[in-house]
PDB file of C-alpha atoms in Angstrom:
ATOM      1  CA  MET F   1       2.502   0.277  -3.676  1.00 60.00           C
ATOM      2  CA  SER F   2       1.192  -0.703  -0.260  1.00 79.00           C
ATOM      3  CA  LEU F   3      -1.850   1.007   1.182  1.00 80.00           C
ATOM      4  CA  ARG F   4       0.172   2.205   4.182  1.00 81.00           C
ATOM      5  CA  LYS F   5       2.834   3.771   1.935  1.00 85.00           C
ATOM      6  CA  ALA F   6       0.173   5.454  -0.195  1.00 84.00           C
ATOM      7  CA  THR F   7      -1.483   6.888   2.914  1.00 84.00           C
ATOM      8  CA  VAL F   8       1.833   8.189   4.276  1.00 86.00           C
ATOM      9  CA  LEU F   9       2.596   9.870   0.940  1.00 88.00           C
ATOM     10  CA  GLU F  10      -0.922  11.334   0.859  1.00 87.00           C
ATOM     11  CA  MET F  11      -0.366  12.757   4.351  1.00 87.00           C
ATOM     12  CA  ALA F  12       2.976  14.243   3.268  1.00 89.00           C
ATOM     13  CA  SER F  13       1.338  15.745   0.196  1.00 89.00           C
ATOM     14  CA  ALA F  14      -1.373  17.352   2.341  1.00 88.00           C
ATOM     15  CA  ALA F  15       1.310  18.843   4.615  1.00 89.00           C
ATOM     16  CA  TYR F  16       3.216  20.125   1.585  1.00 87.00           C
ATOM     17  CA  ASP F  17       0.013  21.716   0.224  1.00 87.00           C
ATOM     18  CA  MET F  18      -0.261  23.628   3.530  1.00 87.00           C
ATOM     19  CA  ASP F  19       3.284  25.008   2.987  1.00 87.00           C
ATOM     20  CA  ALA F  20       4.590  22.820   5.795  1.00 89.00           C
ATOM     21  CA  SER F  21       8.198  21.738   5.695  1.00 89.00           C
ATOM     22  CA  VAL F  22       8.360  18.133   4.484  1.00 90.00           C
ATOM     23  CA  LYS F  23      11.431  15.913   4.146  1.00 90.00           C
ATOM     24  CA  ARG F  24      11.610  12.575   2.355  1.00 91.00           C
ATOM     25  CA  GLY F  25      14.586  10.275   2.084  1.00 91.00           C
ATOM     26  CA  VAL F  26      16.659   7.777   3.970  1.00 92.00           C
ATOM     27  CA  LEU F  27      17.419   8.807   7.559  1.00 93.00           C
ATOM     28  CA  LEU F  28      21.127   8.373   8.290  1.00 93.00           C
ATOM     29  CA  LYS F  29      23.411   9.138  11.195  1.00 93.00           C
ATOM     30  CA  ASP F  30      26.886  10.279  10.128  1.00 89.00           C
ATOM     31  CA  ASP F  31      30.220   9.657  11.861  1.00 89.00           C
ATOM     32  CA  ASN F  32      29.751  12.837  13.935  1.00 89.00           C
ATOM     33  CA  GLY F  33      26.392  11.634  15.269  1.00 89.00           C
ATOM     34  CA  ARG F  34      24.371  14.084  13.162  1.00 92.00           C
ATOM     35  CA  TRP F  35      21.143  12.947  11.562  1.00 93.00           C
ATOM     36  CA  THR F  36      20.634  13.613   7.834  1.00 94.00           C
ATOM     37  CA  ILE F  37      17.916  13.020   5.260  1.00 93.00           C
ATOM     38  CA  ALA F  38      18.936  13.099   1.605  1.00 87.00           C
ATOM     39  CA  GLY F  39      22.254  14.643   2.643  1.00 87.00           C
ATOM     40  CA  GLU F  40      20.622  17.532   4.528  1.00 89.00           C
ATOM     41  CA  ASP F  41      21.510  18.022   8.191  1.00 92.00           C
ATOM     42  CA  LEU F  42      18.342  17.778  10.268  1.00 92.00           C
ATOM     43  CA  THR F  43      19.779  19.993  13.002  1.00 91.00           C
ATOM     44  CA  GLU F  44      19.988  22.911  10.580  1.00 89.00           C
ATOM     45  CA  TRP F  45      16.524  22.148   9.242  1.00 90.00           C
ATOM     46  CA  LEU F  46      15.052  22.029  12.764  1.00 92.00           C
ATOM     47  CA  ASP F  47      16.784  25.311  13.664  1.00 93.00           C
ATOM     48  CA  HIS F  48      14.181  27.048  11.463  1.00 91.00           C
ATOM     49  CA  PHE F  49      11.547  26.000  13.987  1.00 93.00           C
ATOM     50  CA  ALA F  50      13.398  26.997  17.164  1.00 94.00           C
ATOM     51  CA  ALA F  51      11.121  28.401  19.902  1.00 96.00           C
ATOM     52  CA  GLN F  52       7.979  27.373  17.979  1.00 95.00           C
ATOM     53  CA  GLU F  53       5.432  24.723  18.871  1.00 94.00           C
ATOM     54  CA  ILE F  54       5.619  22.082  16.135  1.00 92.00           C
ATOM     55  CA  VAL F  55       4.311  18.650  15.224  1.00 89.00           C
ATOM     56  CA  LEU F  56       6.975  16.274  13.968  1.00 88.00           C
ATOM     57  CA  ILE F  57       5.777  13.086  12.263  1.00 87.00           C
ATOM     58  CA  ALA F  58       8.034  10.290  11.104  1.00 87.00           C
ATOM     59  CA  ALA F  59       6.531   7.434   9.111  1.00 85.00           C
ATOM     60  CA  SER F  60       8.450   4.629   7.465  1.00 86.00           C
ATOM     61  CA  LEU F  61       7.651   3.926   3.828  1.00 85.00           C
ATOM     62  CA  SER F  62       9.025   0.412   4.381  1.00 84.00           C
ATOM     63  CA  ASP F  63       6.367  -0.515   6.958  1.00 81.00           C
ATOM     64  CA  ASP F  64       4.216  -3.321   5.517  1.00 81.00           C
ATOM     65  CA  ARG F  65       1.721  -3.711   8.370  1.00 83.00           C
ATOM     66  CA  PRO F  66      -1.870  -3.852   7.152  1.00 83.00           C
ATOM     67  CA  VAL F  67      -3.932  -0.688   7.437  1.00 81.00           C
ATOM     68  CA  ASP F  68      -7.235  -0.950   9.260  1.00 87.00           C
ATOM     69  CA  PRO F  69     -10.235   0.622   7.535  1.00 91.00           C
ATOM     70  CA  ARG F  70     -11.720   3.768   9.038  1.00 91.00           C
ATOM     71  CA  THR F  71     -15.422   4.550   9.357  1.00 96.00           C
ATOM     72  CA  CYS F  72     -16.638   7.847   7.932  1.00 95.00           C
ATOM     73  CA  ARG F  73     -18.374   9.956  10.571  1.00 94.00           C
ATOM     74  CA  THR F  74     -20.568  11.514   7.893  1.00 95.00           C
ATOM     75  CA  CYS F  75     -21.836   8.624   5.753  1.00 95.00           C
ATOM     76  CA  GLY F  76     -20.830   5.600   7.827  1.00 95.00           C
ATOM     77  CA  ARG F  77     -18.911   3.869   5.037  1.00 96.00           C
ATOM     78  CA  GLU F  78     -15.581   2.180   5.644  1.00 95.00           C
ATOM     79  CA  TYR F  79     -12.607   3.597   3.741  1.00 90.00           C
ATOM     80  CA  TYR F  80      -8.821   3.614   3.636  1.00 87.00           C
ATOM     81  CA  GLY F  81      -6.714   6.750   3.543  1.00 82.00           C
ATOM     82  CA  LEU F  82      -7.074  10.223   5.000  1.00 81.00           C
ATOM     83  CA  GLU F  83     -10.642  10.983   3.918  1.00 87.00           C
ATOM     84  CA  CYS F  84     -13.739   9.170   2.776  1.00 93.00           C
ATOM     85  CA  PRO F  85     -13.630   8.994  -1.037  1.00 93.00           C
ATOM     86  CA  HIS F  86     -17.451   8.906  -1.278  1.00 95.00           C
ATOM     87  CA  CYS F  87     -17.877  12.112   0.750  1.00 94.00           C
ATOM     88  CA  ARG F  88     -14.904  13.714  -1.014  1.00 91.00           C
ATOM     89  CA  ASP F  89     -16.490  13.025  -4.427  1.00 93.00           C
ATOM     90  CA  ALA F  90     -19.830  14.375  -3.185  1.00 94.00           C
ATOM     91  CA  ARG F  91     -18.175  17.594  -1.933  1.00 91.00           C
ATOM     92  CA  ILE F  92     -16.417  18.089  -5.268  1.00 90.00           C
ATOM     93  CA  ARG F  93     -19.626  17.413  -7.195  1.00 92.00           C
ATOM     94  CA  LEU F  94     -21.737  19.746  -5.045  1.00 92.00           C
ATOM     95  CA  ARG F  95     -19.155  22.534  -5.318  1.00 91.00           C
ATOM     96  CA  GLY F  96     -19.301  22.268  -9.103  1.00 82.00           C
ATOM     97  CA  ARG F  97     -15.709  21.264  -9.711  1.00 68.00           C
TER      98      ARG F  97
END
């Protein structure tokens, strides 16, 4: 699995853990011009968020562009993904988990 795809799935998992509404599947437009993901009408899904401020993120799992490393603001190490694995491991260790 590509690093970009793994990062996108990690981001989706984090959103799901926060009880956010997450959709995964192929985005299709039907003959009536309605967008669907995995057979579910996106208009109906978005109706649940009417009159609310939301953040909508779309990321392709087919994108093969290379991912640039990030620099941790805490320890200064370079890493890939959503959080520094060194600092994450240290937090887990110090919290006794």
